[in-house]
CSV table of C-alpha atoms and ligand atoms in Angstrom, one decimal:
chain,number,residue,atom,x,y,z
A,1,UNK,CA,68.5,-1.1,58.4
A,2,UNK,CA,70.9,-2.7,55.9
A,3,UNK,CA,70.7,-2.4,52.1
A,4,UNK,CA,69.0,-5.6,51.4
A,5,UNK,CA,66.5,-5.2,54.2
A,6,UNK,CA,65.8,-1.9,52.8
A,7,UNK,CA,64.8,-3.2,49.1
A,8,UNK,CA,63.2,-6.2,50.7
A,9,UNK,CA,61.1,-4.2,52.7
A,10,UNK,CA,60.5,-2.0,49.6
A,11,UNK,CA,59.6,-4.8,47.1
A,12,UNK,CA,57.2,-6.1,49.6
A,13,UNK,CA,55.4,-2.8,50.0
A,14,UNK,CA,55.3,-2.5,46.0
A,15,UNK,CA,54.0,-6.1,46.0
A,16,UNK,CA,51.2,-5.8,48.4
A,17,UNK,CA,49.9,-1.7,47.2
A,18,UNK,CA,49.9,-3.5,43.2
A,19,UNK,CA,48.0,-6.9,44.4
A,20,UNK,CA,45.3,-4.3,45.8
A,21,UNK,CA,45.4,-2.7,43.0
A,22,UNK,CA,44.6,-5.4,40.6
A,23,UNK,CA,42.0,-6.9,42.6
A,24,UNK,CA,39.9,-3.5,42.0
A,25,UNK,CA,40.8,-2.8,38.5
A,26,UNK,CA,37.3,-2.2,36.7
A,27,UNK,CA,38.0,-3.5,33.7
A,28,UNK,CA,40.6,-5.2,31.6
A,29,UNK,CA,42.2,-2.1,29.9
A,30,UNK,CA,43.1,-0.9,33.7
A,31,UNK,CA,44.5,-4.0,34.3
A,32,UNK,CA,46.8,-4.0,31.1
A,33,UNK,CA,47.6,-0.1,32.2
A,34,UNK,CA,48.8,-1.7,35.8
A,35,UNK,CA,50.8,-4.8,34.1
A,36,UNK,CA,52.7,-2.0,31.8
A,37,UNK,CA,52.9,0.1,35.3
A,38,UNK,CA,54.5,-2.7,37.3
A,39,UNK,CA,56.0,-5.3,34.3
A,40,UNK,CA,57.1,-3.0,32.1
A,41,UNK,CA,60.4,-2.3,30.9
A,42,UNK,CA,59.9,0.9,32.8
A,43,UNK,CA,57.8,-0.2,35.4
A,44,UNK,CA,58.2,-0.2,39.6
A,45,UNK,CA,59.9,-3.3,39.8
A,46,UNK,CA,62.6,-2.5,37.0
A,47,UNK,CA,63.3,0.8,39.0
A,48,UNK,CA,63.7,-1.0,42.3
A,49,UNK,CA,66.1,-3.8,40.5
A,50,UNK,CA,67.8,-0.3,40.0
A,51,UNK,CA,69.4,-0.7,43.7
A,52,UNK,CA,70.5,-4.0,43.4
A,53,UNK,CA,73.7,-2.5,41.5
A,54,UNK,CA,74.9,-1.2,44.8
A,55,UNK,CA,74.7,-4.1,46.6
A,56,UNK,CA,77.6,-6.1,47.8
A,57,UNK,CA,78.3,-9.3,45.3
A,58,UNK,CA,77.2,-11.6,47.4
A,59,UNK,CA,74.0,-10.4,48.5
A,60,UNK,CA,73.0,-10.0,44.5
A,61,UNK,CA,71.5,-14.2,44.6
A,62,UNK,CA,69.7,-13.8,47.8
A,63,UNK,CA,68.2,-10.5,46.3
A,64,UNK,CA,67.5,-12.2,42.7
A,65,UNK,CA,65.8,-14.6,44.0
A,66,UNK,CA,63.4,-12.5,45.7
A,67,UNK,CA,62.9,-10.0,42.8
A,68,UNK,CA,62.0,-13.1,40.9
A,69,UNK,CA,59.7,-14.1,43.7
A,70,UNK,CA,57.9,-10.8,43.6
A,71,UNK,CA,58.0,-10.7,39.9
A,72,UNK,CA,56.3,-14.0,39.5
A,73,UNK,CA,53.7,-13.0,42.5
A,74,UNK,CA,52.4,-10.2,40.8
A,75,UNK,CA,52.0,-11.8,37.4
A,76,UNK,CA,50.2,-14.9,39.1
A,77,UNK,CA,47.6,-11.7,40.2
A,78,UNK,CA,47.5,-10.1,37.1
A,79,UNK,CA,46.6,-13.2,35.4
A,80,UNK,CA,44.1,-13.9,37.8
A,81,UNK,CA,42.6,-11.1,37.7
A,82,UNK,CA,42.1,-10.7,33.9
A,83,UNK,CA,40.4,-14.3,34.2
A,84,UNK,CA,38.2,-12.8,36.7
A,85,UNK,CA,37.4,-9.8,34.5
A,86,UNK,CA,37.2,-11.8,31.2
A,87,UNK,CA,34.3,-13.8,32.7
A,88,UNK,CA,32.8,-10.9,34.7
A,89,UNK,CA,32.6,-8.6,31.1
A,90,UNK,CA,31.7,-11.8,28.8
A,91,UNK,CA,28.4,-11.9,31.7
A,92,UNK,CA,27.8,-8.5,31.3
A,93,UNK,CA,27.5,-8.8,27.6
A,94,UNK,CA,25.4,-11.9,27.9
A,95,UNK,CA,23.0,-10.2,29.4
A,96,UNK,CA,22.9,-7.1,27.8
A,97,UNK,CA,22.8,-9.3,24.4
A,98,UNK,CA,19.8,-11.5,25.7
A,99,UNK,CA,17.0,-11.6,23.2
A,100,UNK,CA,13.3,-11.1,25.5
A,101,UNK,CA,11.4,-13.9,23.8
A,102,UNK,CA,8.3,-12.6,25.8
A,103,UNK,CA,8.6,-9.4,24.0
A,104,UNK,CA,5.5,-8.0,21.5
A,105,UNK,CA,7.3,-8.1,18.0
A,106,UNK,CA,7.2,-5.0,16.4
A,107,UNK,CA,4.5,-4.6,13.9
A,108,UNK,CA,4.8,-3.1,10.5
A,109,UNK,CA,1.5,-1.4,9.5
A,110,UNK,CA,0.3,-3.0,6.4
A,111,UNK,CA,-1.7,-1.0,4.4
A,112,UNK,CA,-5.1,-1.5,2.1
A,113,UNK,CA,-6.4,-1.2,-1.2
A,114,UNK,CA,-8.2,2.5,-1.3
A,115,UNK,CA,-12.4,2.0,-1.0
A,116,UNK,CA,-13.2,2.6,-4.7
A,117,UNK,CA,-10.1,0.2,-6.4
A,118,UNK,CA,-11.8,-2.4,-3.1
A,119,UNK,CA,-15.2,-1.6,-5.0
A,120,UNK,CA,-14.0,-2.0,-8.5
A,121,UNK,CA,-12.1,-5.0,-8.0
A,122,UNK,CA,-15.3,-6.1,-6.3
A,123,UNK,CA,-17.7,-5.8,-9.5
A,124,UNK,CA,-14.9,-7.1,-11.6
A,125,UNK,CA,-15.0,-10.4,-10.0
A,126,UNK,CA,-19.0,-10.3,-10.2
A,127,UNK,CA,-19.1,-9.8,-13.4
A,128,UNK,CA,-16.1,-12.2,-13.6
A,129,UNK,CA,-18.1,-15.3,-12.5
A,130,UNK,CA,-21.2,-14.3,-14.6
A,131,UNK,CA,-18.7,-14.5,-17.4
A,132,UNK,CA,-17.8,-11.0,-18.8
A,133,UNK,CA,-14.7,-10.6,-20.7
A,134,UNK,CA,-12.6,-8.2,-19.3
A,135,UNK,CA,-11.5,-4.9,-22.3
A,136,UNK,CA,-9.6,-2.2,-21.3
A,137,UNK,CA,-9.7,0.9,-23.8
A,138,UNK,CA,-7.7,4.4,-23.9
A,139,UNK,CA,-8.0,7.4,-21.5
A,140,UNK,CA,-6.9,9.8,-24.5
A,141,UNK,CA,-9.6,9.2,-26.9
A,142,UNK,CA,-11.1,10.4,-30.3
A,143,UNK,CA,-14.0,12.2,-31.4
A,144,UNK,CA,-15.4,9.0,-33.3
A,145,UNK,CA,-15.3,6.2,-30.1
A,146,UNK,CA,-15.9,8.8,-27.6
A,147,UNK,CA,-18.8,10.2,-29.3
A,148,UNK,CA,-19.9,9.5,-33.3
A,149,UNK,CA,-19.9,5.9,-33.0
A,150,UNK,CA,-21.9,6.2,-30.1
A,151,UNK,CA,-24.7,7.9,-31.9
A,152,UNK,CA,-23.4,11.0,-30.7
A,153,UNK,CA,-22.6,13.2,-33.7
A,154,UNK,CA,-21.3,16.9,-33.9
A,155,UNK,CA,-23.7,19.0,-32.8
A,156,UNK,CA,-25.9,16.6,-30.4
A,157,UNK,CA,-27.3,18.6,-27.9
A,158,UNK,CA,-25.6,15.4,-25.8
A,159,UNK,CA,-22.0,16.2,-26.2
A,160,UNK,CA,-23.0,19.6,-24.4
A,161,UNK,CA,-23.3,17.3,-21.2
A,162,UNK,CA,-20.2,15.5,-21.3
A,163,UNK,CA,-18.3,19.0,-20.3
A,164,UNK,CA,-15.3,17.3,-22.0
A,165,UNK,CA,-11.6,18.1,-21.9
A,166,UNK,CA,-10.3,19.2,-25.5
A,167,UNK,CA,-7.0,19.1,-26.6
A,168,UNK,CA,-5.0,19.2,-29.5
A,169,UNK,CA,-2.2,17.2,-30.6
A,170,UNK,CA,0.7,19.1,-31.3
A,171,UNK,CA,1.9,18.3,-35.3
A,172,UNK,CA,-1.0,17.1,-36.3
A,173,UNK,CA,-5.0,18.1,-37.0
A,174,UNK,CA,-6.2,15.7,-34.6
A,175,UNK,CA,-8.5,16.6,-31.7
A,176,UNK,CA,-8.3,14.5,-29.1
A,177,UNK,CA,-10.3,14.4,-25.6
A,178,UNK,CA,-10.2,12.5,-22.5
A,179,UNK,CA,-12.8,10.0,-22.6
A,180,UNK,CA,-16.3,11.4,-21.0
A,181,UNK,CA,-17.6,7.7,-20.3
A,182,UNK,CA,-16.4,4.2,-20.7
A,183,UNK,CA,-18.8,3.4,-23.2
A,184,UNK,CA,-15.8,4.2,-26.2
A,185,UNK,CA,-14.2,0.3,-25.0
A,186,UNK,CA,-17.9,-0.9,-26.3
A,187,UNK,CA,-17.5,0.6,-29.4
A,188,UNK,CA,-13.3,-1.2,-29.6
A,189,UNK,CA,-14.2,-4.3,-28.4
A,190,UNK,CA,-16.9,-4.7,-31.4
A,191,UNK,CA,-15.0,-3.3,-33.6
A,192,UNK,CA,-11.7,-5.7,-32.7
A,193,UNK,CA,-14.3,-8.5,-32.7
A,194,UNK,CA,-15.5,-7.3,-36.8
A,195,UNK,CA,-11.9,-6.7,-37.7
A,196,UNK,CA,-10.8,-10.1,-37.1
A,197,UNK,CA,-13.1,-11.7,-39.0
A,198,UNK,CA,-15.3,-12.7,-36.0
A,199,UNK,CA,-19.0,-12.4,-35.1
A,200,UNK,CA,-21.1,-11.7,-31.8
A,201,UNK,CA,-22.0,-13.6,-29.2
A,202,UNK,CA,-19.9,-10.8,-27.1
A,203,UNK,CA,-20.3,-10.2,-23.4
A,204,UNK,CA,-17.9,-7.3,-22.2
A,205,UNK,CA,-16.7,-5.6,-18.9
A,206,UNK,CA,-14.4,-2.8,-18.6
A,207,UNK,CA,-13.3,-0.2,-15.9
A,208,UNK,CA,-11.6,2.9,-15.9
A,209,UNK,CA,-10.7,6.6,-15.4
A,210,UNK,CA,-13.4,8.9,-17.5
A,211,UNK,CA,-13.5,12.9,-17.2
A,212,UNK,CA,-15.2,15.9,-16.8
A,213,UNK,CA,-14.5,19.4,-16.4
A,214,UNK,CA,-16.7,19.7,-13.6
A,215,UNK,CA,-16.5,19.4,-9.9
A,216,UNK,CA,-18.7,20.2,-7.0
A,217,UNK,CA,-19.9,17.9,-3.8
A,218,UNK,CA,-21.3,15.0,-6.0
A,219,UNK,CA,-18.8,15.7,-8.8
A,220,UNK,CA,-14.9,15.3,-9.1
A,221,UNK,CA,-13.2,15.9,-12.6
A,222,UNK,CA,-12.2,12.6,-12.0
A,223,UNK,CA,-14.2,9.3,-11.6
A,224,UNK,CA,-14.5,5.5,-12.4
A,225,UNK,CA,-17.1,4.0,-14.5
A,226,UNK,CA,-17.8,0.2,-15.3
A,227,UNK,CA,-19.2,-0.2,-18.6
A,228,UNK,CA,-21.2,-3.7,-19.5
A,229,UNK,CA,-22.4,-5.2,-22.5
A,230,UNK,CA,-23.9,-8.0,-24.0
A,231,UNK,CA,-24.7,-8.7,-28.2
A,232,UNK,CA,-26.1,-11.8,-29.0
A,233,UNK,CA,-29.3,-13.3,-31.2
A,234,UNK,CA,-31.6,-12.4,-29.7
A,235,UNK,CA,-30.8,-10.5,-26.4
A,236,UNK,CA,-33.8,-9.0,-24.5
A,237,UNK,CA,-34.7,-6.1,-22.1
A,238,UNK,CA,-35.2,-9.4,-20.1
A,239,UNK,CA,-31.4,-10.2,-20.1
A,240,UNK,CA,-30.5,-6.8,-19.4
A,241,UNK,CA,-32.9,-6.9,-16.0
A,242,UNK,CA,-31.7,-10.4,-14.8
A,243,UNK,CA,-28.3,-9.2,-15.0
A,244,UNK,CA,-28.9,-6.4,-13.5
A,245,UNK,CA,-30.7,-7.8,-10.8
A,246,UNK,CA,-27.7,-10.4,-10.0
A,247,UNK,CA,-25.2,-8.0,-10.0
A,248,UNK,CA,-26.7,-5.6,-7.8
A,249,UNK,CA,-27.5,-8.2,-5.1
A,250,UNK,CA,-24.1,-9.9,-5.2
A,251,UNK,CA,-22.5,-6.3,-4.8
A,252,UNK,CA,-25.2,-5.1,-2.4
A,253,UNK,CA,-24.5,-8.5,-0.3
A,254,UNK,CA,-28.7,-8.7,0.2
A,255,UNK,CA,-31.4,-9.0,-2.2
A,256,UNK,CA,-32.4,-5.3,-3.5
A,257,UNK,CA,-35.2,-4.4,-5.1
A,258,UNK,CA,-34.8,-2.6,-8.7
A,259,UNK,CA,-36.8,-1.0,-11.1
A,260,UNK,CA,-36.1,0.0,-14.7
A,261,UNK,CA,-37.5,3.8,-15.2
A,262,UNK,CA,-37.6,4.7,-19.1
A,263,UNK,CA,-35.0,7.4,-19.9
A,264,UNK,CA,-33.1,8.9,-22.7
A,265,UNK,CA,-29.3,8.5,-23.9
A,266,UNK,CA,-28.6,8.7,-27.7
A,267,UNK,CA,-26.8,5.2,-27.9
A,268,UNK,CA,-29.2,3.1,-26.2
A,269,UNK,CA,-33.1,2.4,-27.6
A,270,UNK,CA,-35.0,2.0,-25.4
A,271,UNK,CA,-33.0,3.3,-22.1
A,272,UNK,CA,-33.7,2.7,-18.4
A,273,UNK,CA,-32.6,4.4,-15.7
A,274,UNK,CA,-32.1,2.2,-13.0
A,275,UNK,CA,-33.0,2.7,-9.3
A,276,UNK,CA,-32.6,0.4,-6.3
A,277,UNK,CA,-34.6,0.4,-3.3
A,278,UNK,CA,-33.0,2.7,-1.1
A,279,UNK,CA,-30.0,1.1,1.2
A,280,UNK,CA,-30.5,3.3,3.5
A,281,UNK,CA,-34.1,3.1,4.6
A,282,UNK,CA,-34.7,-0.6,3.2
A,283,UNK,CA,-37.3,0.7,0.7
A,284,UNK,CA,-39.2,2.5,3.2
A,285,UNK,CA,-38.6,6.9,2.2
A,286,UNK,CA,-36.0,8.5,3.9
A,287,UNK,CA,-34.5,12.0,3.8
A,288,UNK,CA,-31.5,10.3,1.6
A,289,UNK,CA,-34.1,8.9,-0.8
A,290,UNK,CA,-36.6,12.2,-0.7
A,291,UNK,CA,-38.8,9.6,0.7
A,292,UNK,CA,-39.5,7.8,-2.2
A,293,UNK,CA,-37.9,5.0,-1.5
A,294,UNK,CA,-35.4,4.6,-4.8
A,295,UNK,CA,-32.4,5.3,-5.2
A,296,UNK,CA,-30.9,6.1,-9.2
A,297,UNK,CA,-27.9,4.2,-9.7
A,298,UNK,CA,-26.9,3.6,-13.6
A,299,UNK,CA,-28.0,4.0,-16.8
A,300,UNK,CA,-29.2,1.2,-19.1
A,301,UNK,CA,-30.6,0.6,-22.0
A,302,UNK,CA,-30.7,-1.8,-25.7
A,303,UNK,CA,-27.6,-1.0,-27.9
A,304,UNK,CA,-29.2,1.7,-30.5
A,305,UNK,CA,-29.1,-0.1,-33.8
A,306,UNK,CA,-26.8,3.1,-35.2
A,307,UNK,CA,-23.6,2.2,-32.9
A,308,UNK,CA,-23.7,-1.3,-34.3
A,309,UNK,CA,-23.9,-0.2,-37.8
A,310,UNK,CA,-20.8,2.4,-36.9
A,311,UNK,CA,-18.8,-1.3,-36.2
A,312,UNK,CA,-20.4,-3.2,-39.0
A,313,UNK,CA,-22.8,-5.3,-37.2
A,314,UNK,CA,-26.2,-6.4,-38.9
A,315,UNK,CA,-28.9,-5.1,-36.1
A,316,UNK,CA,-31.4,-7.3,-37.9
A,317,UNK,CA,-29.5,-10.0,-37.0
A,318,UNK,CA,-28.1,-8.8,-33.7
A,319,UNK,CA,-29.0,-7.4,-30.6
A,320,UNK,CA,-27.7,-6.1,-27.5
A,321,UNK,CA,-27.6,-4.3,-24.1
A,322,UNK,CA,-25.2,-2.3,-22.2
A,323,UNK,CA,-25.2,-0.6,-18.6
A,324,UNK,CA,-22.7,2.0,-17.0
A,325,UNK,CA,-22.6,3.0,-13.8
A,326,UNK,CA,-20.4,5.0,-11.2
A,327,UNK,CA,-18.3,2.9,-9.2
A,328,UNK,CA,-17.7,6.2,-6.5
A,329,UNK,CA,-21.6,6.0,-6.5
A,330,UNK,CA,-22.3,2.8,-5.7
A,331,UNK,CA,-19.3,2.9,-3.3
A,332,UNK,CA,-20.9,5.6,-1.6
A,333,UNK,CA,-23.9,3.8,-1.3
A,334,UNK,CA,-23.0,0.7,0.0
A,335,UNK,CA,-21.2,2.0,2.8
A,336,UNK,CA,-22.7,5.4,3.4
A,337,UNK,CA,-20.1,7.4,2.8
A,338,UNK,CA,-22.0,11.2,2.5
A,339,UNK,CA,-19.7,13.0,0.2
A,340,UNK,CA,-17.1,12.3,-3.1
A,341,UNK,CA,-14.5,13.9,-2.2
A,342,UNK,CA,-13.6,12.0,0.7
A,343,UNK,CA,-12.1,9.5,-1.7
A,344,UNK,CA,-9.5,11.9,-3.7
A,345,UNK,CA,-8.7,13.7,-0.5
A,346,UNK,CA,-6.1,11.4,0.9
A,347,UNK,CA,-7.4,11.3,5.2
A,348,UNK,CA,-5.6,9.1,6.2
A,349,UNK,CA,-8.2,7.8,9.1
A,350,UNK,CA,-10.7,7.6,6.3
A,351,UNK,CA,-9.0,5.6,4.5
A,352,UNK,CA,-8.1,3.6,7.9
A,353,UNK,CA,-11.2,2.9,8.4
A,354,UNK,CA,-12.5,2.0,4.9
A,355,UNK,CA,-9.0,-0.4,4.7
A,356,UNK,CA,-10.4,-2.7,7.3
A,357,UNK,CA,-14.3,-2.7,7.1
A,358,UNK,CA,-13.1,-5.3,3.8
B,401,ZN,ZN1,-34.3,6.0,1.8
């Protein structure tokens, strides 16, 4: 075989293994590896061209011309091929980009106000419409709106049942406590009423933390307490009843029975303790009830002429009633929940469950 048949035969076999070749690359980073392999400044073909120094002058054209040929041949394939692969990989990533429109979306879990703040905001709005002003008064409290002003002075067997938390404040000679009851935001909203020059007709609600040191099944140190009044010319144990009544049904969500049972606090005159036919037995005596068929849910009673003289309102002119009552209680009752602490301790599938019965 001569010289030029030799590298003829030679570029022909490197043609036809490197068209193979490119038709299987996988991907286009093969194929760039093969162009480099076969193109490159150091590649196959430029070590075959090696030979063509040793062949006689006048075969060089005849050669050329077929290196060229070869040369143009594979990048013709290669070009092809990375067509091939560009639309092969762009379909590849098509796909693994498509968005399933039939998909669920996923769901974030949303949460829900806790029972008692569901309860609270509940009365709120109750007493709302019936056209309460809403007060708000201090969790650190003094001796005087937490107890004296209430009719409650030092040494009232009374403050023995608030089992309140002392404490001093450091610099100074004050004792201050955290508020045993509610009632204290009575005693500031009169007196912010007084102070500015202004006179009753007052209708009040307000809602907060209280304390005691005491805790058991039925008691947590911790509780909420909605406090209500009313001072006006005027104002009746009939008032107090009709409010009562309304604002026990609305909460209640049917008509309950109540009854007014005469009781004693030092800041009301007379007091009522109020029970509601029982929600659990509809009135009829259950075990819940002890079979009487009431259920004790606040305490009532006609503002005691002494805590309106402690703000400076005339009781011969002026009358009034206030209520406060448990909002854990009447929480519990409503939806039968058997024991306090459920509420401070945090069960999550109590709370799941409370969440959406509202
Ligand atoms: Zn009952």
């Amino acid at each position: 075989m001569s010289e030029i048949d030799s590298l003829k035969a030679q570029l022909q076999e490197l043609q036809d293994k490197a068209l193979a070749l490119f038709a299987d690359a996988a991907n286009s980073k093969v194929l760039q590896e093969l162009r480099v392999a076969y193109l490159g400044k150091k590649g196959e073909l430029t070590s075959v061209l090696k030979g063509v120094g040793k062949l006689p002058p006048e075969d060089r054209p005849v050669i050329g011309q077929f290196v060229n040929a070869t040369k143009n041949a594979l990048a013709e394939a290669l070009d092809k091929a990375e067509s091939m692969l560009a639309e092969k990989e762009k379909a590849l990533r098509i796909e693994a980009e498509r968005i399933d429109v039939t998909l669920p979306g996923r769901k974030s879990a949303q949460g829900a106000l806790h029972p008692v703040q569901q309860g609270l905001n509940d009365m709120m709005a109750i007493f709302s419409q019936m056209g309460f002003e809403m007060a708000e008064g201090p969790e650190i409290e003094d001796e005087f709106h937490n107890f004296d002003a209430l009719n409650i002075p030092a040494e009232h067997p009374a403050r023995a049942n608030h089992d309140t938390f002392f404490f001093d404040m450091e610099g100074t000679a004050d004792t201050k406590l955290l508020r045993t009851h509610t009632s204290p935001v009575q005693i500031r909203a009169m007196q912010a009423c007084v102070d500015a020059g202004g006179e009753p007709p007052l209708a009040v609600v307000a809602s907060g933390r209280v304390y005691r040191c005491d805790s058991d099944v039925t008691h947590s140190p911790m509780f909420h307490q909605v406090e209500v009044f009313q001072v006006d010319k005027d104002v009746s144990l009939a008032n107090l009843k009709g409010v009562l009544q309304h604002f026990l049904s609305a909460y209640f969500e049917k008509d309950v029975p109540i009854r007014l049972r005469p009781h004693y606090f030092p800041f009301t005159e007379p007091s009522a303790e109020v029970d509601i036919g029982c929600v659990f037995c509809n009135h009829k005596g259950c075990r819940i009830c002890k079979g009487s068929g009431w259920i004790e849910v606040l305490g009532s009673g006609m503002i005691h002429p002494n805590v309106l003289k402690a703000v400076g309102i005339d009781s011969s002119v002026y009358s009034g009633f206030a209520f406060g009552l448990g909002v854990e209680r009447l929480v519990m009752l409503k939806h039968g929940i058997p024991d306090l602490r459920l509420f401070f301790e945090n069960d999550v599938r109590f709370l799941r469950r409370m969440g959406s019965s509202k």
